[in-house]
mmCIF file of C-alpha atoms and ligand atoms in Angstrom:
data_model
loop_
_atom_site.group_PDB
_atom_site.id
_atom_site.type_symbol
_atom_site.label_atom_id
_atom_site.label_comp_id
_atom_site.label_asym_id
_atom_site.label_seq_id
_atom_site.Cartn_x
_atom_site.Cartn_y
_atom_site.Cartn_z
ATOM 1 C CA UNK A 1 -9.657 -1.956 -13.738
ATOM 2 C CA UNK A 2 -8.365 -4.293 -10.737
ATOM 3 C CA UNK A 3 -4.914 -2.753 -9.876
ATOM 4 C CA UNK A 4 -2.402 -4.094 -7.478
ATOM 5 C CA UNK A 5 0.440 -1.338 -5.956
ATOM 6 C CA UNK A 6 4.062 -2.861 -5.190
ATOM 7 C CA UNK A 7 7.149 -1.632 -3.626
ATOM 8 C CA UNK A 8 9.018 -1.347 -0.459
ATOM 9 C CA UNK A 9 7.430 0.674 2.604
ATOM 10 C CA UNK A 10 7.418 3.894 2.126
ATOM 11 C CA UNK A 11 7.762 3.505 -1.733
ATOM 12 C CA UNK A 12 5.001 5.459 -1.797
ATOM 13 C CA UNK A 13 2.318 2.878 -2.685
ATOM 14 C CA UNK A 14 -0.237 4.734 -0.302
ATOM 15 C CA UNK A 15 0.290 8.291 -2.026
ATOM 16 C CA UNK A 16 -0.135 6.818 -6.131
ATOM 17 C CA UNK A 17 -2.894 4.422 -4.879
ATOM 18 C CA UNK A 18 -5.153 7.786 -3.685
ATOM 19 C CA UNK A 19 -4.217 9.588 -7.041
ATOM 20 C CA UNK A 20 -5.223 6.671 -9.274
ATOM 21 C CA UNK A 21 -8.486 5.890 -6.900
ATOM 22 C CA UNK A 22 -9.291 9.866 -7.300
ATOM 23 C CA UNK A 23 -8.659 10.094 -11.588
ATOM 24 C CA UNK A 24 -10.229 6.808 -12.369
ATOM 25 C CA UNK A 25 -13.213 6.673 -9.417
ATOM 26 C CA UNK A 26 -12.409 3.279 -8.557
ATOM 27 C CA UNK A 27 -11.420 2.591 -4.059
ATOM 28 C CA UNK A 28 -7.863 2.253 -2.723
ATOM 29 C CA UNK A 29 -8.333 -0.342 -0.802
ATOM 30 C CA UNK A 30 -5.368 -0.272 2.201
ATOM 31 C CA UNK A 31 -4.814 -3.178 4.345
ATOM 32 C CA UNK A 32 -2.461 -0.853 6.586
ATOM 33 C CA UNK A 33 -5.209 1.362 6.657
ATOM 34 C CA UNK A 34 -7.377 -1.194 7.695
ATOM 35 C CA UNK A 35 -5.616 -2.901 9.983
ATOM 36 C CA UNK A 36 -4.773 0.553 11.919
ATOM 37 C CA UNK A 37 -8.325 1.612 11.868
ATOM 38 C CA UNK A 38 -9.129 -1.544 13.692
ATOM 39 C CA UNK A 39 -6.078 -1.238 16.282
ATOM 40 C CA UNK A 40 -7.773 2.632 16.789
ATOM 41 C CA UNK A 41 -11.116 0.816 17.391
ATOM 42 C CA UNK A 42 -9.711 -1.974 19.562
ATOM 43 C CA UNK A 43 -10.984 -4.194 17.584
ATOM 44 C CA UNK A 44 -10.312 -7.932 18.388
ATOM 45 C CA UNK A 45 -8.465 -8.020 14.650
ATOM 46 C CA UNK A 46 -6.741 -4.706 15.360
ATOM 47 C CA UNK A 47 -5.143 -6.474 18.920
ATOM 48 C CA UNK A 48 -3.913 -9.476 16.752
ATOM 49 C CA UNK A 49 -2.703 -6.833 13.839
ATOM 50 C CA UNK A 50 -0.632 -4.491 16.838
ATOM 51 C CA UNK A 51 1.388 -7.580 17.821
ATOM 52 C CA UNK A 52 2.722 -7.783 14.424
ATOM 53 C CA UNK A 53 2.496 -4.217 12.961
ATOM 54 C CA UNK A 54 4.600 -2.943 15.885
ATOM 55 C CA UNK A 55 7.361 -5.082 15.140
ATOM 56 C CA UNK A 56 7.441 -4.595 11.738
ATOM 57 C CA UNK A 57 6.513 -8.304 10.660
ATOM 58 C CA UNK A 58 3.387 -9.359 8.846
ATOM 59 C CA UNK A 59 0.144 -10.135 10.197
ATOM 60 C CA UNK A 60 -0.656 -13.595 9.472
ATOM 61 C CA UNK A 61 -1.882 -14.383 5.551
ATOM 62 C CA UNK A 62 -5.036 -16.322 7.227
ATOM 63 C CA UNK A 63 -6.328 -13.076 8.712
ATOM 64 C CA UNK A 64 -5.272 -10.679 5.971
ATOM 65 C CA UNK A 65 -6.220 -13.078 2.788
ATOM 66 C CA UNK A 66 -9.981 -13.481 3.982
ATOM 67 C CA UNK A 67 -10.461 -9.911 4.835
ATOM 68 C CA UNK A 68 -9.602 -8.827 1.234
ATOM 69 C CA UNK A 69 -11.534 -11.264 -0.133
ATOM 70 C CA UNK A 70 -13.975 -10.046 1.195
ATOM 71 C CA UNK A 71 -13.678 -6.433 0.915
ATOM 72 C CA UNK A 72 -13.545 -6.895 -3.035
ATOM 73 C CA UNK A 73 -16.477 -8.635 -3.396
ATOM 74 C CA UNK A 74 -18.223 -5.651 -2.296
ATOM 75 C CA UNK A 75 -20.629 -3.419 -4.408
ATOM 76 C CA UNK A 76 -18.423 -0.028 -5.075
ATOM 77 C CA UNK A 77 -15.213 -2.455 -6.294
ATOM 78 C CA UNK A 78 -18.000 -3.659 -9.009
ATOM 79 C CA UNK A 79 -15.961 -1.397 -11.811
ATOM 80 C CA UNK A 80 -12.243 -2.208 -10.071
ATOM 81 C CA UNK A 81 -10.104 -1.425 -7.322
ATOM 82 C CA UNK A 82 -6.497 -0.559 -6.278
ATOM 83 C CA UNK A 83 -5.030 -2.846 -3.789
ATOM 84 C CA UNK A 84 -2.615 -1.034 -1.697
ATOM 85 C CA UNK A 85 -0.383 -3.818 0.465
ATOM 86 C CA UNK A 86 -2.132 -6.363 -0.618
ATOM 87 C CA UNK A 87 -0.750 -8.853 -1.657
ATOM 88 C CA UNK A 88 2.751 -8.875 0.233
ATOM 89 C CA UNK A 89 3.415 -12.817 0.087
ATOM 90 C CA UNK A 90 2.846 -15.553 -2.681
ATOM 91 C CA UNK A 91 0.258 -17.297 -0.393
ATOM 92 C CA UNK A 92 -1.836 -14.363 -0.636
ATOM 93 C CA UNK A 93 -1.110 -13.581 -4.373
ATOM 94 C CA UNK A 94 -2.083 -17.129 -5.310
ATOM 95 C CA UNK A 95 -5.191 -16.770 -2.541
ATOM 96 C CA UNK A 96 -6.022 -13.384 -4.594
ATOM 97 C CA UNK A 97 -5.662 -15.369 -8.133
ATOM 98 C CA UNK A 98 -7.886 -18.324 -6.897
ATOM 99 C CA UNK A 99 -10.402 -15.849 -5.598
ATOM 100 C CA UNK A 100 -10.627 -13.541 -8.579
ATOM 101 C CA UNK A 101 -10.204 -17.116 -11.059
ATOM 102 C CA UNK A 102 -13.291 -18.003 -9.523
ATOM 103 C CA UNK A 103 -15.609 -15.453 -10.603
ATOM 104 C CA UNK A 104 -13.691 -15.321 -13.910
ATOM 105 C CA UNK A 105 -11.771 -12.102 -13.904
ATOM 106 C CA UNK A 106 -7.763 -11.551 -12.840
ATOM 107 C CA UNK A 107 -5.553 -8.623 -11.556
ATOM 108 C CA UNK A 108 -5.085 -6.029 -14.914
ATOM 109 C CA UNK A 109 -2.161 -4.221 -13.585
ATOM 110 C CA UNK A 110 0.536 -4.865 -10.917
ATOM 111 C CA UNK A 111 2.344 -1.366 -10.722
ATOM 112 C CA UNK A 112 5.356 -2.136 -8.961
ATOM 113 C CA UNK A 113 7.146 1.554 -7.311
ATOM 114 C CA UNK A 114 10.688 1.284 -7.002
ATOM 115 C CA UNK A 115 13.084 2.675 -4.719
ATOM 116 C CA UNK A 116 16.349 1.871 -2.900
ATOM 117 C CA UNK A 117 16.158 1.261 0.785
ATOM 118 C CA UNK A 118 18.155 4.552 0.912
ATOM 119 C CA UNK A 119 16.104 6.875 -0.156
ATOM 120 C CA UNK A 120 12.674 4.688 1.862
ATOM 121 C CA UNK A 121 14.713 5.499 5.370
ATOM 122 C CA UNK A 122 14.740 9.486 4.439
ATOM 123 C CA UNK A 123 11.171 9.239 3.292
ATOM 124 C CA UNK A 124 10.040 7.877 6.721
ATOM 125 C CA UNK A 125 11.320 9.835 9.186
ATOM 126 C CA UNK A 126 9.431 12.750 7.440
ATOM 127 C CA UNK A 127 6.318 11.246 6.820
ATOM 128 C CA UNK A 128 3.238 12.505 8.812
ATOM 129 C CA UNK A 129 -0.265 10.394 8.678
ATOM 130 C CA UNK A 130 -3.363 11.346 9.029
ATOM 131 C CA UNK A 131 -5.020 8.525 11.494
ATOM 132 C CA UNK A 132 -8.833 9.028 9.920
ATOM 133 C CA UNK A 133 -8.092 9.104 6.387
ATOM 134 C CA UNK A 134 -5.337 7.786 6.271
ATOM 135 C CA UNK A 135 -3.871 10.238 3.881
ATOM 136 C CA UNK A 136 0.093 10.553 3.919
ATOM 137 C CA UNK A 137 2.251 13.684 3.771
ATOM 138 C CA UNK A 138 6.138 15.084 4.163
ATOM 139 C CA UNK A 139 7.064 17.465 6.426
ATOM 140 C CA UNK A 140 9.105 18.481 2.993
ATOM 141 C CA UNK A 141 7.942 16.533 -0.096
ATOM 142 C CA UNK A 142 4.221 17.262 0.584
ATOM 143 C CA UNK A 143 3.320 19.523 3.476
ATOM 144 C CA UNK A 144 -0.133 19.873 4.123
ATOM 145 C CA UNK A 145 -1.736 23.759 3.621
ATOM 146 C CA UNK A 146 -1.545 23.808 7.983
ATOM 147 C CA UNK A 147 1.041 22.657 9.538
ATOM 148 C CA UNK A 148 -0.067 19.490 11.473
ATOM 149 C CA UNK A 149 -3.344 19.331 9.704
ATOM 150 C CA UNK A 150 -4.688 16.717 7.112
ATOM 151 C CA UNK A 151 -6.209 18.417 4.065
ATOM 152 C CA UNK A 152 -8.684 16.195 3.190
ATOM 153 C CA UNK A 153 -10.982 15.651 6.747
ATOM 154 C CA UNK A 154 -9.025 18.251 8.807
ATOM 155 C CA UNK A 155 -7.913 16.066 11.675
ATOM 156 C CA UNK A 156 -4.402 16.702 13.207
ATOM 157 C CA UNK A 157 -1.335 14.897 11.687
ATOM 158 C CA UNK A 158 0.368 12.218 13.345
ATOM 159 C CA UNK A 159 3.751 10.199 12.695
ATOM 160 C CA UNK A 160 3.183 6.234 12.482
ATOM 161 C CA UNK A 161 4.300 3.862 15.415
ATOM 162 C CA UNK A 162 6.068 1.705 12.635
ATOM 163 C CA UNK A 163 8.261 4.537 11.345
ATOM 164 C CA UNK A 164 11.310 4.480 13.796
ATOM 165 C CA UNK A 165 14.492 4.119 11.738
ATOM 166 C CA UNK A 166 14.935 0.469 13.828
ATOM 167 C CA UNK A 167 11.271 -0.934 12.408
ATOM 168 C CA UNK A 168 11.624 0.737 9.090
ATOM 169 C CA UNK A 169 14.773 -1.526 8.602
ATOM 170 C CA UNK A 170 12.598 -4.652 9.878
ATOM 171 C CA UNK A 171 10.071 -4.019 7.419
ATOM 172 C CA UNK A 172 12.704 -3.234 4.510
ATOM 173 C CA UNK A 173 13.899 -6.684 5.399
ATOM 174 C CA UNK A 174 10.927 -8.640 5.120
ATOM 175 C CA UNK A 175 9.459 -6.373 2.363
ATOM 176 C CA UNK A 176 12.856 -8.137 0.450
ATOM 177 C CA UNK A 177 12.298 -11.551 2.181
ATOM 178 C CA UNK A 178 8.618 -11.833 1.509
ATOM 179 C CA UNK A 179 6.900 -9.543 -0.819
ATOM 180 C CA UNK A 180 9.881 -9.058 -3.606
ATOM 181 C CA UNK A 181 9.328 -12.292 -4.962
ATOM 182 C CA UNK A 182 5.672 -10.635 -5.858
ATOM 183 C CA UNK A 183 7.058 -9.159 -8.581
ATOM 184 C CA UNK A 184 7.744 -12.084 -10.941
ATOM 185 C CA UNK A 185 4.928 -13.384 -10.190
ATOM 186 C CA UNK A 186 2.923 -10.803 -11.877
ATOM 187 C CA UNK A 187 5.979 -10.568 -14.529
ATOM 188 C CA UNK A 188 4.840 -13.791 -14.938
ATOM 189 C CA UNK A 189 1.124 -13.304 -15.696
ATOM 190 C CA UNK A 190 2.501 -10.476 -18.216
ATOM 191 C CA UNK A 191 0.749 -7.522 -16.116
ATOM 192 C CA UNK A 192 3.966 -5.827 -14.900
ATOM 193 C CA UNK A 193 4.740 -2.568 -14.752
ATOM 194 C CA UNK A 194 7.500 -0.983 -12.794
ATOM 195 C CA UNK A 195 8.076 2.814 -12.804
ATOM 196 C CA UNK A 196 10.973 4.923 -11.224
ATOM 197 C CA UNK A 197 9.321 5.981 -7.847
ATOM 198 C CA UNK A 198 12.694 7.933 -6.807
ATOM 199 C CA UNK A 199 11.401 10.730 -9.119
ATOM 200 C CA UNK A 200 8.644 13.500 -7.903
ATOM 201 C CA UNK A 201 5.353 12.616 -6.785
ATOM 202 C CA UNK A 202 3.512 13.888 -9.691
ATOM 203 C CA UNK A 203 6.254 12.735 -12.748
ATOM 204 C CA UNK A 204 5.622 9.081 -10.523
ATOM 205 C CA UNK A 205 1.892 9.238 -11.066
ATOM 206 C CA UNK A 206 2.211 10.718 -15.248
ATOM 207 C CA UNK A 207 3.964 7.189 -15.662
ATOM 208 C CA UNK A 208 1.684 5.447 -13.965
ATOM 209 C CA UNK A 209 -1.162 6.475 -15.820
ATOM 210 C CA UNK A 210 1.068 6.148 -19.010
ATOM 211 C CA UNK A 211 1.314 2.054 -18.336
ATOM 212 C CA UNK A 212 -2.840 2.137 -17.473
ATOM 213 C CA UNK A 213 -3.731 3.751 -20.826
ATOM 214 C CA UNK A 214 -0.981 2.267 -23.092
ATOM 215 C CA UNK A 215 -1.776 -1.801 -22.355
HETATM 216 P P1 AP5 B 1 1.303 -0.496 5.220
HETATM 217 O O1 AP5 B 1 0.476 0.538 5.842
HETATM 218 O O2 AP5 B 1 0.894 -1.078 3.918
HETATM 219 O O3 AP5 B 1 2.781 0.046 5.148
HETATM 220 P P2 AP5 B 1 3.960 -0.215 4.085
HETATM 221 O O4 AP5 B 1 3.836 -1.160 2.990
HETATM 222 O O5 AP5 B 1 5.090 -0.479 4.977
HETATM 223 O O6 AP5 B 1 3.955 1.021 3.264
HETATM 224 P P3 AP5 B 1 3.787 2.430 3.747
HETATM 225 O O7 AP5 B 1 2.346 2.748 3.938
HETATM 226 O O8 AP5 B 1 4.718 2.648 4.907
HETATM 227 O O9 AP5 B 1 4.401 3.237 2.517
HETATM 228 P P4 AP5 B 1 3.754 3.613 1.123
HETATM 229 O O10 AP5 B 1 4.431 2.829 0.053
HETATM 230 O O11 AP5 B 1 2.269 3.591 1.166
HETATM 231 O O12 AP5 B 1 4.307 5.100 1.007
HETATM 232 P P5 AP5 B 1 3.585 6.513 1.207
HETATM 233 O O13 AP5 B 1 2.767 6.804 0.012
HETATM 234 O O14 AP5 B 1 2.971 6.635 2.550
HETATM 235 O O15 AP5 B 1 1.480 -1.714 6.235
HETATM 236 C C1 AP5 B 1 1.846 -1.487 7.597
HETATM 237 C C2 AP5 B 1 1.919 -2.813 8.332
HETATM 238 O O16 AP5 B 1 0.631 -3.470 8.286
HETATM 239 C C3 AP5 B 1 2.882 -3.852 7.741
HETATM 240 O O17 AP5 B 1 4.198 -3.656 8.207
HETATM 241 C C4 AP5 B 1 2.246 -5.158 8.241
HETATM 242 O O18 AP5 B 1 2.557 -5.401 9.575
HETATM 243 C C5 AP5 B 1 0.760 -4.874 8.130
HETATM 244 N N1 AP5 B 1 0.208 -5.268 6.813
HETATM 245 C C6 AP5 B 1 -0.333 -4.438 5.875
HETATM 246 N N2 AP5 B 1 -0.724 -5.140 4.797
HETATM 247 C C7 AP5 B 1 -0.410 -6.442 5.043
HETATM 248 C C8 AP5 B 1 -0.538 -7.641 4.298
HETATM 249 N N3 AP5 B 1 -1.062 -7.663 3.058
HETATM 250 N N4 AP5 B 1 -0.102 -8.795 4.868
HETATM 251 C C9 AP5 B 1 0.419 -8.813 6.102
HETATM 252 N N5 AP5 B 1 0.594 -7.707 6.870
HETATM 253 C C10 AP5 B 1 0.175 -6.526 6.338
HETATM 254 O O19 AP5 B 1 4.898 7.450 1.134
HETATM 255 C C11 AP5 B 1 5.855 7.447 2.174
HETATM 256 C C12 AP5 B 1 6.308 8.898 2.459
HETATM 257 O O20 AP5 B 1 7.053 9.387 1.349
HETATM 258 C C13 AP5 B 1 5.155 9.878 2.647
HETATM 259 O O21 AP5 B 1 5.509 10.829 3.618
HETATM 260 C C14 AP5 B 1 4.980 10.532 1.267
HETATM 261 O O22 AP5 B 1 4.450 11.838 1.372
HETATM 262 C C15 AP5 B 1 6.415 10.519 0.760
HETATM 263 N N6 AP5 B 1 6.488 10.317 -0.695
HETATM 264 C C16 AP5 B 1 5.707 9.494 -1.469
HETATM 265 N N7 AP5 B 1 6.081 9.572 -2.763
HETATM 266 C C17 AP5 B 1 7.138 10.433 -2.805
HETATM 267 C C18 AP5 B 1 7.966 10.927 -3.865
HETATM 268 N N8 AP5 B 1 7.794 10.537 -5.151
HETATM 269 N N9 AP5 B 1 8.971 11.793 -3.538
HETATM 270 C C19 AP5 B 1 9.141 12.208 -2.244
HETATM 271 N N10 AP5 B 1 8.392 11.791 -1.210
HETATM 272 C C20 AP5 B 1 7.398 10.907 -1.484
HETATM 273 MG MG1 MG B 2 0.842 3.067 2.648
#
């Protein structure tokens, strides 16, 4: 099952991908998540993602495309995968298409998660990130059992770089610039399936597992 997450920042793309990854045992594979573990490493990609991240603009499809590429050709995404952020432009939808056309298999499900910039500007101001895991929580829609602590590795909480209201609006902006356009793409290829994410986490995640059994 090769699954790929839309929606806005803060959608909540990041908290369905771990839910799916955990009921159906396939990886949620983050390029956020990536890209920040490599900025916490200093990595040489993680210097070139910072420039961009910290603005709120997207780093460049000729780094990002090749890295996924790469990352799903690896043994544990043998029985699927959830993309989560990837892709975010047509370049690297059609790079994702030619890649996966290649060894003769497609995307099965784009789940797109919408919500109105409205509600995305609330959601970030309370989220709180957990920078091992990369697990997300709310300081009210989903507080962790201690305050401050993730509940999955146990290391303290922190509150992403990009979430000031002034970047949030930056990346709303190129989220409907850039990545919108994403979804009729996969309307398109007829493996579209948008779901009310303005709705509790939980109710979110019964319809997305609703549109992965039913097709
Ligand atoms: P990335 O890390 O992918 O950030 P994003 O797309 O902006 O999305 P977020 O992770 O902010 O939100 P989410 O949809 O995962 O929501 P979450 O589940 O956390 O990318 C960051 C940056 O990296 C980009 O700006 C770019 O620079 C770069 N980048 C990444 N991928 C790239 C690519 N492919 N190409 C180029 N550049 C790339 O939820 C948000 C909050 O809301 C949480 O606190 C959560 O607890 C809460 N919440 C979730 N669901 C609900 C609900 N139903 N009700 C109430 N609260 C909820
Ligand atoms: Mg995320």
């Amino acid at each position: 099952m090769k699954i790929v997450m839309l929606g806005a920042p803060g959608a909540g793309k990041g908290t369905q991908a771990r839910l799916i990854s955990e009921k159906y045992g396939i990886p949620q594979i983050s390029t956020g998540d990536i890209f920040r573990a490599n900025i916490r490493e200093n990595t040489e990609l993680g210097q070139r993602a910072k420039s961009y991240m910290d603005q709120g603009l997207l780093v460049p499809d000729e780094v990002t495309c090749d890295l996924v590429v790469d990352r799903i050709r690896r043994e544990d995404c043998a029985n699927g995968y959830i993309l989560d952020g990837f892709p975010r432009t047509i370049p690297q939808a059609m790079a994702l298409t030619r890649s996966l056309e290649a060894q003769g298999t497609k995307i099965d499900y784009a789940i797109d998660v919408e919500v109105p910039d409205d509600n995305i500007v609330q959601r970030m101001s309370g989220r709180r990130a957990c920078p091992k895991c990369g697990a997300t929580f709310h300081i009210r829609y989903k507080m962790p059992a201690q305050e401050g602590i993730c509940d999955f590795c146990g290391t303290a909480l922190i509150q992403r770089e990009d979430d000031h209201a002034e970047t949030v609006q930056k990346r709303l902006d190129v989220y409907h610039s850039q990545t919108q356009p994403l979804i009729e793409y996969y309307k398109e290829m007829g493996v579209l399936h948008s779901v009310d994410g303005t709705r509790n986490m939980d109710t979110v995640f019964n319809s997305i597992c609703e549109a992965l059994n039913e097709s």
